[in-house]
Amino acid sequence: MKESIWGYMIITFGVISIFFIYFFNNITNTDQHNFNLLRETTEAAMFDSLDLATYRLNGTVKIDSEKFIENFIRRFAENANLSHTYKIDIYDINETPPKVSLVVSTADSSTSTNLTGEKITFSVVNKIDAILETTY
Amino acid sequence: MQKGIKTTTLFILSIMLFIPFCSSVKGEIKDIVEPQSTEKDSLIKGFANCNKSNTTTSACILHSKDLTSSFEVKYNTSIDGVYLRVTYNGYNELGNAFVAATNESSGCPGSETKCIKFYKDASIRINGIKDATFKFEFIDDNDNLIESFTGAFTLSDIDLGQSVTFVNGNKNVNITKVDEEYLEYKENTVSSFANVAVNDVRMEMGKMKFSFEGSFELKYSFAQFNMYTDYKATLKRGQMGIPFNYYNIPTSLYNFSSENPLKTETEDYPKASASTGATFWFSDTMPDCYLKNESTCSKTEYVQSNISSCYMQKPAIIYDINNSDIKDNGVEDSKKTKTYCYIKELNSDRKYFDNNPTVLAGMLAWQNDDNQPLIETEYKMECVVIGKNEQVLLENIIKNVISQMKNSDWIKYLIIKDQQEFELETNVKDLSYTQLDDNSFEIEVKSSSNYNKSFKWQFLKKTGIAIRENMSIFDDFIKSDASYGIITPINLFDKELKTDIKFKLKIGDMDIITENDSASCPYTVTTKLITEGKKLNLAFRVIDTENPFPGIDAKGRMTGTNWCIDYGDSIKYDFNNDGSVDIIDASHYNKQNGYESNDVQNDSPSLELQNLLATPEGNFCSKNNPVVTKEIINSPSSNSTGTPIFSITLTPDSIKNIKGYNKGKSYDDFDLKCTDGEKCKSSFVTKILNGNYGVTVNNGSCKIGEGRSYCVGGGS
């Protein structure tokens, strides 16, 4: 009897530990994932939205904002985590010279409730300001 | 003991139960897709090099080490606003003698047409002289000669930074050698190249007009240089493609820039072909590669627009009454019917006119060697009839048309001797016409009995006749909206002549050009950048908005060339930091004199500031030049403040929907809806904004359907 109680205590402790590990692991990994996803997607979308016609005409390096938005959303969704809800704020798209400013926030789909009944939502926010620059 | 074992077993099992769950929560990055565009690394790098010596031009001359020298002239005087005229005789490195003078005209007083406005104690830079005799004349506002200096020197006698001085009384002119920067371009020897985008080349009633808007600066030591132009995209097939290839500008120090462009020239080449791009050689002699073999010149990068992927083969039977037997019919010239064709760029008003449809067809037949279009723009060819023709006998017109058909290359396409050879009048048995009730005529081309019905027109390729390989876009055997005497281009490719050909021709009256009734066929015109292995090295950089160009020493560095101030920019910035905004039209920027005072509104920058701006090391490519300041540092959006343009929420369901859309569709497959060829809107983004795919959108500063392109900065 005494040993079984110890066993249940250990199991309970393990489960609680695993929950905390999962919880913080989820937040930190989501942050890392979001940052890499945001950076790589932004880079790919900026290159794919280059306006080559303008470059050929007068040598101006320009991106097309419509192409950028479409490309970004499609690429982002393709690699996004299905367990999350993402909020993408597009703050700036400067076509020439090319510069974009974006913020991606992740709201965990499962909100927690603390002991007082207050709903808690952890958001992971990543922002990026990026340019295309000719190598000097 | 057994209970302890059970407990331990339960614990292990519980751990194992969670192992897969734990692994599933790792931040897995799945298949980050690299940009699909092959253009990422395939553009031109050359411009960046040019900008080391010329910070603001999109095209420039690369200097040869031994052929250029620059020196600075400083004139010490108490008079402000005098004008300088320079005349000099000398030799360049190749031993060519020259006589040249300043070639500035802006603001010159009186009858002077070539001078430089010379500020008090300011300096100018003159390029491209090795040994020379100079005469400097300073002129006041009333065109009176203030004083002049004459002297001679050899630049090789002057060390960098040292001066020679011409003295006249107690006044003097200092000449300082300043130009070591050009030594970087030692790889370019005799011939230098300029890349100029020519954006308006058109055929207009037998004349070729072209305009250059490329902004570049020529610094050369040749007494006389020739500008060779060659439309590299010569016709691959067909009879067109005669380039006008020589243009001589008999002066040195010719300075093309946005303020002094070589705007428009006209050459009388009735059958010349044109493209919207060209290559220019600047040299004292014609480049060897040009003389020997064109292909050896192709190693040079150049910007080129090409009309390639649509071809109108020996197309229209154009009836020109002026050339027919009806012209003696007593019809007044003003009432004669005139038919001409033009190529019209879809979604724009740009047209390329010519009264010879074959010329236009030749233009459309243009294709480059590697035939790899990057951007496609649709054109169509339209033929219209203008003028009244009620006095014209319709039957005579028909006869004339048939006569033209018989004698034209077009009819050869109907002639088949065997599957590979062609011979006139072997296969066409008869051409006949019938007048119909609606005042139109039906023309019938009957084939002969020995006609091989299994023949496909693709064998025409073996004849060497200009036919593009990919002709699938031409579906109509004959497209004959002949309501106004027009027989439009036909395509015979890949068609089996199983029946005789019939088409209708109707002559109508038109007072004005009517495009709606003219027949047309779609064309695809490509604009291509010939890279020849050259690449534009574009770097994607995540930036700090406070210090976007940090540099290796943390003190900041020059920006990439695309972040420099460029000609044509209107710069709005508080240069003097006095709270008022200075507006400078950079198109009036003068490298030698800085800004003219009247180019600066509201607040004139000081002379020192002008001089600062007028140097490559100044603000124009600096880490905090006005472009950087405006677009990054002072931009509220850079700090993610203010209202976003769009705020898009992707739920798991909407992510699934977009993934479904992505399947089988490449990322660079854009469906853009444009207005007048501009303000293009993405259909996908439109759907997103309308709530399709389950996406929730907060429109932020933009509203759906109300100038979205404007909100986000405009379409392509």
JSON list of N, CA and C in Angstrom, two decimals, chain A residues 32-77:
[
{"chain": "A", "resi": 32, "resn": "GLN", "atom": "N", "xyz": [10.45, 30.13, -32.50]},
{"chain": "A", "resi": 32, "resn": "GLN", "atom": "CA", "xyz": [11.52, 29.83, -33.45]},
{"chain": "A", "resi": 32, "resn": "GLN", "atom": "C", "xyz": [10.95, 29.51, -34.82]},
{"chain": "A", "resi": 33, "resn": "HIS", "atom": "N", "xyz": [9.91, 28.70, -34.80]},
{"chain": "A", "resi": 33, "resn": "HIS", "atom": "CA", "xyz": [9.29, 28.32, -36.06]},
{"chain": "A", "resi": 33, "resn": "HIS", "atom": "C", "xyz": [8.73, 29.52, -36.79]},
{"chain": "A", "resi": 34, "resn": "ASN", "atom": "N", "xyz": [8.04, 30.37, -36.04]},
{"chain": "A", "resi": 34, "resn": "ASN", "atom": "CA", "xyz": [7.45, 31.55, -36.67]},
{"chain": "A", "resi": 34, "resn": "ASN", "atom": "C", "xyz": [8.51, 32.47, -37.24]},
{"chain": "A", "resi": 35, "resn": "PHE", "atom": "N", "xyz": [9.58, 32.66, -36.51]},
{"chain": "A", "resi": 35, "resn": "PHE", "atom": "CA", "xyz": [10.61, 33.57, -37.01]},
{"chain": "A", "resi": 35, "resn": "PHE", "atom": "C", "xyz": [11.21, 33.04, -38.30]},
{"chain": "A", "resi": 36, "resn": "ASN", "atom": "N", "xyz": [11.58, 31.76, -38.29]},
{"chain": "A", "resi": 36, "resn": "ASN", "atom": "CA", "xyz": [12.17, 31.20, -39.51]},
{"chain": "A", "resi": 36, "resn": "ASN", "atom": "C", "xyz": [11.18, 31.20, -40.67]},
{"chain": "A", "resi": 37, "resn": "LEU", "atom": "N", "xyz": [9.94, 30.87, -40.33]},
{"chain": "A", "resi": 37, "resn": "LEU", "atom": "CA", "xyz": [8.92, 30.87, -41.38]},
{"chain": "A", "resi": 37, "resn": "LEU", "atom": "C", "xyz": [8.73, 32.27, -41.94]},
{"chain": "A", "resi": 38, "resn": "LEU", "atom": "N", "xyz": [8.67, 33.24, -41.07]},
{"chain": "A", "resi": 38, "resn": "LEU", "atom": "CA", "xyz": [8.48, 34.63, -41.50]},
{"chain": "A", "resi": 38, "resn": "LEU", "atom": "C", "xyz": [9.66, 35.10, -42.34]},
{"chain": "A", "resi": 39, "resn": "ARG", "atom": "N", "xyz": [10.85, 34.81, -41.90]},
{"chain": "A", "resi": 39, "resn": "ARG", "atom": "CA", "xyz": [12.03, 35.29, -42.61]},
{"chain": "A", "resi": 39, "resn": "ARG", "atom": "C", "xyz": [12.16, 34.63, -43.99]},
{"chain": "A", "resi": 40, "resn": "GLU", "atom": "N", "xyz": [12.06, 33.32, -43.99]},
{"chain": "A", "resi": 40, "resn": "GLU", "atom": "CA", "xyz": [12.24, 32.60, -45.26]},
{"chain": "A", "resi": 40, "resn": "GLU", "atom": "C", "xyz": [11.12, 32.94, -46.23]},
{"chain": "A", "resi": 41, "resn": "THR", "atom": "N", "xyz": [9.91, 33.03, -45.71]},
{"chain": "A", "resi": 41, "resn": "THR", "atom": "CA", "xyz": [8.79, 33.34, -46.60]},
{"chain": "A", "resi": 41, "resn": "THR", "atom": "C", "xyz": [8.90, 34.75, -47.15]},
{"chain": "A", "resi": 42, "resn": "THR", "atom": "N", "xyz": [9.31, 35.68, -46.31]},
{"chain": "A", "resi": 42, "resn": "THR", "atom": "CA", "xyz": [9.47, 37.06, -46.78]},
{"chain": "A", "resi": 42, "resn": "THR", "atom": "C", "xyz": [10.53, 37.13, -47.87]},
{"chain": "A", "resi": 43, "resn": "GLU", "atom": "N", "xyz": [11.64, 36.46, -47.65]},
{"chain": "A", "resi": 43, "resn": "GLU", "atom": "CA", "xyz": [12.71, 36.48, -48.65]},
{"chain": "A", "resi": 43, "resn": "GLU", "atom": "C", "xyz": [12.24, 35.90, -49.98]},
{"chain": "A", "resi": 44, "resn": "ALA", "atom": "N", "xyz": [11.60, 34.74, -49.88]},
{"chain": "A", "resi": 44, "resn": "ALA", "atom": "CA", "xyz": [11.14, 34.11, -51.11]},
{"chain": "A", "resi": 44, "resn": "ALA", "atom": "C", "xyz": [10.11, 34.96, -51.83]},
{"chain": "A", "resi": 45, "resn": "ALA", "atom": "N", "xyz": [9.20, 35.55, -51.06]},
{"chain": "A", "resi": 45, "resn": "ALA", "atom": "CA", "xyz": [8.15, 36.35, -51.68]},
{"chain": "A", "resi": 45, "resn": "ALA", "atom": "C", "xyz": [8.71, 37.62, -52.30]},
{"chain": "A", "resi": 46, "resn": "MET", "atom": "N", "xyz": [9.71, 38.21, -51.68]},
{"chain": "A", "resi": 46, "resn": "MET", "atom": "CA", "xyz": [10.29, 39.43, -52.25]},
{"chain": "A", "resi": 46, "resn": "MET", "atom": "C", "xyz": [10.99, 39.13, -53.56]},
{"chain": "A", "resi": 47, "resn": "PHE", "atom": "N", "xyz": [11.69, 38.03, -53.61]},
{"chain": "A", "resi": 47, "resn": "PHE", "atom": "CA", "xyz": [12.36, 37.70, -54.87]},
{"chain": "A", "resi": 47, "resn": "PHE", "atom": "C", "xyz": [11.36, 37.32, -55.95]},
{"chain": "A", "resi": 48, "resn": "ASP", "atom": "N", "xyz": [10.32, 36.62, -55.55]},
{"chain": "A", "resi": 48, "resn": "ASP", "atom": "CA", "xyz": [9.32, 36.22, -56.55]},
{"chain": "A", "resi": 48, "resn": "ASP", "atom": "C", "xyz": [8.50, 37.40, -57.05]},
{"chain": "A", "resi": 49, "resn": "SER", "atom": "N", "xyz": [8.47, 38.47, -56.30]},
{"chain": "A", "resi": 49, "resn": "SER", "atom": "CA", "xyz": [7.66, 39.61, -56.71]},
{"chain": "A", "resi": 49, "resn": "SER", "atom": "C", "xyz": [8.48, 40.70, -57.38]},
{"chain": "A", "resi": 50, "resn": "LEU", "atom": "N", "xyz": [9.71, 40.40, -57.72]},
{"chain": "A", "resi": 50, "resn": "LEU", "atom": "CA", "xyz": [10.53, 41.39, -58.42]},
{"chain": "A", "resi": 50, "resn": "LEU", "atom": "C", "xyz": [9.88, 41.77, -59.74]},
{"chain": "A", "resi": 51, "resn": "ASP", "atom": "N", "xyz": [9.84, 43.04, -60.01]},
{"chain": "A", "resi": 51, "resn": "ASP", "atom": "CA", "xyz": [9.26, 43.53, -61.26]},
{"chain": "A", "resi": 51, "resn": "ASP", "atom": "C", "xyz": [10.38, 43.63, -62.29]},
{"chain": "A", "resi": 52, "resn": "LEU", "atom": "N", "xyz": [10.52, 42.58, -63.05]},
{"chain": "A", "resi": 52, "resn": "LEU", "atom": "CA", "xyz": [11.64, 42.54, -63.99]},
{"chain": "A", "resi": 52, "resn": "LEU", "atom": "C", "xyz": [11.44, 43.49, -65.16]},
{"chain": "A", "resi": 53, "resn": "ALA", "atom": "N", "xyz": [10.19, 43.74, -65.49]},
{"chain": "A", "resi": 53, "resn": "ALA", "atom": "CA", "xyz": [9.93, 44.65, -66.61]},
{"chain": "A", "resi": 53, "resn": "ALA", "atom": "C", "xyz": [10.48, 46.05, -66.29]},
{"chain": "A", "resi": 54, "resn": "THR", "atom": "N", "xyz": [10.26, 46.48, -65.09]},
{"chain": "A", "resi": 54, "resn": "THR", "atom": "CA", "xyz": [10.79, 47.78, -64.68]},
{"chain": "A", "resi": 54, "resn": "THR", "atom": "C", "xyz": [12.29, 47.78, -64.66]},
{"chain": "A", "resi": 55, "resn": "TYR", "atom": "N", "xyz": [12.86, 46.68, -64.22]},
{"chain": "A", "resi": 55, "resn": "TYR", "atom": "CA", "xyz": [14.31, 46.61, -64.19]},
{"chain": "A", "resi": 55, "resn": "TYR", "atom": "C", "xyz": [14.89, 46.68, -65.61]},
{"chain": "A", "resi": 56, "resn": "ARG", "atom": "N", "xyz": [14.25, 45.99, -66.51]},
{"chain": "A", "resi": 56, "resn": "ARG", "atom": "CA", "xyz": [14.73, 46.02, -67.87]},
{"chain": "A", "resi": 56, "resn": "ARG", "atom": "C", "xyz": [14.58, 47.40, -68.48]},
{"chain": "A", "resi": 57, "resn": "LEU", "atom": "N", "xyz": [13.53, 48.08, -68.08]},
{"chain": "A", "resi": 57, "resn": "LEU", "atom": "CA", "xyz": [13.27, 49.38, -68.67]},
{"chain": "A", "resi": 57, "resn": "LEU", "atom": "C", "xyz": [14.27, 50.43, -68.22]},
{"chain": "A", "resi": 58, "resn": "ASN", "atom": "N", "xyz": [14.51, 50.50, -66.95]},
{"chain": "A", "resi": 58, "resn": "ASN", "atom": "CA", "xyz": [15.38, 51.58, -66.47]},
{"chain": "A", "resi": 58, "resn": "ASN", "atom": "C", "xyz": [16.34, 51.17, -65.37]},
{"chain": "A", "resi": 59, "resn": "GLY", "atom": "N", "xyz": [16.43, 49.88, -65.13]},
{"chain": "A", "resi": 59, "resn": "GLY", "atom": "CA", "xyz": [17.40, 49.42, -64.15]},
{"chain": "A", "resi": 59, "resn": "GLY", "atom": "C", "xyz": [16.96, 49.57, -62.71]},
{"chain": "A", "resi": 60, "resn": "THR", "atom": "N", "xyz": [15.71, 49.92, -62.53]},
{"chain": "A", "resi": 60, "resn": "THR", "atom": "CA", "xyz": [15.20, 50.09, -61.16]},
{"chain": "A", "resi": 60, "resn": "THR", "atom": "C", "xyz": [14.83, 48.74, -60.56]},
{"chain": "A", "resi": 61, "resn": "VAL", "atom": "N", "xyz": [15.32, 48.49, -59.38]},
{"chain": "A", "resi": 61, "resn": "VAL", "atom": "CA", "xyz": [14.95, 47.27, -58.67]},
{"chain": "A", "resi": 61, "resn": "VAL", "atom": "C", "xyz": [13.65, 47.54, -57.93]},
{"chain": "A", "resi": 62, "resn": "LYS", "atom": "N", "xyz": [12.63, 46.82, -58.32]},
{"chain": "A", "resi": 62, "resn": "LYS", "atom": "CA", "xyz": [11.29, 47.10, -57.78]},
{"chain": "A", "resi": 62, "resn": "LYS", "atom": "C", "xyz": [10.57, 45.79, -57.53]},
{"chain": "A", "resi": 63, "resn": "ILE", "atom": "N", "xyz": [9.79, 45.76, -56.48]},
{"chain": "A", "resi": 63, "resn": "ILE", "atom": "CA", "xyz": [8.92, 44.61, -56.27]},
{"chain": "A", "resi": 63, "resn": "ILE", "atom": "C", "xyz": [7.49, 45.04, -56.53]},
{"chain": "A", "resi": 64, "resn": "ASP", "atom": "N", "xyz": [6.68, 44.05, -56.83]},
{"chain": "A", "resi": 64, "resn": "ASP", "atom": "CA", "xyz": [5.26, 44.32, -57.05]},
{"chain": "A", "resi": 64, "resn": "ASP", "atom": "C", "xyz": [4.51, 43.95, -55.79]},
{"chain": "A", "resi": 65, "resn": "SER", "atom": "N", "xyz": [3.81, 44.90, -55.22]},
{"chain": "A", "resi": 65, "resn": "SER", "atom": "CA", "xyz": [3.18, 44.68, -53.92]},
{"chain": "A", "resi": 65, "resn": "SER", "atom": "C", "xyz": [2.11, 43.60, -53.98]},
{"chain": "A", "resi": 66, "resn": "GLU", "atom": "N", "xyz": [1.33, 43.59, -55.05]},
{"chain": "A", "resi": 66, "resn": "GLU", "atom": "CA", "xyz": [0.28, 42.58, -55.16]},
{"chain": "A", "resi": 66, "resn": "GLU", "atom": "C", "xyz": [0.87, 41.18, -55.23]},
{"chain": "A", "resi": 67, "resn": "LYS", "atom": "N", "xyz": [1.92, 41.07, -56.03]},
{"chain": "A", "resi": 67, "resn": "LYS", "atom": "CA", "xyz": [2.59, 39.77, -56.12]},
{"chain": "A", "resi": 67, "resn": "LYS", "atom": "C", "xyz": [3.17, 39.36, -54.77]},
{"chain": "A", "resi": 68, "resn": "PHE", "atom": "N", "xyz": [3.68, 40.34, -54.07]},
{"chain": "A", "resi": 68, "resn": "PHE", "atom": "CA", "xyz": [4.30, 40.01, -52.79]},
{"chain": "A", "resi": 68, "resn": "PHE", "atom": "C", "xyz": [3.27, 39.47, -51.81]},
{"chain": "A", "resi": 69, "resn": "ILE", "atom": "N", "xyz": [2.13, 40.14, -51.74]},
{"chain": "A", "resi": 69, "resn": "ILE", "atom": "CA", "xyz": [1.10, 39.71, -50.79]},
{"chain": "A", "resi": 69, "resn": "ILE", "atom": "C", "xyz": [0.62, 38.31, -51.13]},
{"chain": "A", "resi": 70, "resn": "GLU", "atom": "N", "xyz": [0.34, 38.09, -52.41]},
{"chain": "A", "resi": 70, "resn": "GLU", "atom": "CA", "xyz": [-0.14, 36.77, -52.81]},
{"chain": "A", "resi": 70, "resn": "GLU", "atom": "C", "xyz": [0.90, 35.70, -52.50]},
{"chain": "A", "resi": 71, "resn": "ASN", "atom": "N", "xyz": [2.12, 35.98, -52.92]},
{"chain": "A", "resi": 71, "resn": "ASN", "atom": "CA", "xyz": [3.17, 34.99, -52.73]},
{"chain": "A", "resi": 71, "resn": "ASN", "atom": "C", "xyz": [3.42, 34.73, -51.26]},
{"chain": "A", "resi": 72, "resn": "PHE", "atom": "N", "xyz": [3.40, 35.78, -50.47]},
{"chain": "A", "resi": 72, "resn": "PHE", "atom": "CA", "xyz": [3.67, 35.61, -49.05]},
{"chain": "A", "resi": 72, "resn": "PHE", "atom": "C", "xyz": [2.58, 34.75, -48.39]},
{"chain": "A", "resi": 73, "resn": "ILE", "atom": "N", "xyz": [1.35, 35.07, -48.67]},
{"chain": "A", "resi": 73, "resn": "ILE", "atom": "CA", "xyz": [0.26, 34.33, -48.01]},
{"chain": "A", "resi": 73, "resn": "ILE", "atom": "C", "xyz": [0.30, 32.86, -48.42]},
{"chain": "A", "resi": 74, "resn": "ARG", "atom": "N", "xyz": [0.51, 32.62, -49.70]},
{"chain": "A", "resi": 74, "resn": "ARG", "atom": "CA", "xyz": [0.51, 31.23, -50.16]},
{"chain": "A", "resi": 74, "resn": "ARG", "atom": "C", "xyz": [1.68, 30.46, -49.58]},
{"chain": "A", "resi": 75, "resn": "ARG", "atom": "N", "xyz": [2.83, 31.06, -49.58]},
{"chain": "A", "resi": 75, "resn": "ARG", "atom": "CA", "xyz": [3.98, 30.36, -49.01]},
{"chain": "A", "resi": 75, "resn": "ARG", "atom": "C", "xyz": [3.85, 30.17, -47.51]},
{"chain": "A", "resi": 76, "resn": "PHE", "atom": "N", "xyz": [3.34, 31.19, -46.85]},
{"chain": "A", "resi": 76, "resn": "PHE", "atom": "CA", "xyz": [3.21, 31.12, -45.40]},
{"chain": "A", "resi": 76, "resn": "PHE", "atom": "C", "xyz": [2.24, 30.00, -45.02]},
{"chain": "A", "resi": 77, "resn": "ALA", "atom": "N", "xyz": [1.11, 29.97, -45.69]},
{"chain": "A", "resi": 77, "resn": "ALA", "atom": "CA", "xyz": [0.11, 28.95, -45.37]},
{"chain": "A", "resi": 77, "resn": "ALA", "atom": "C", "xyz": [0.64, 27.55, -45.66]}
]
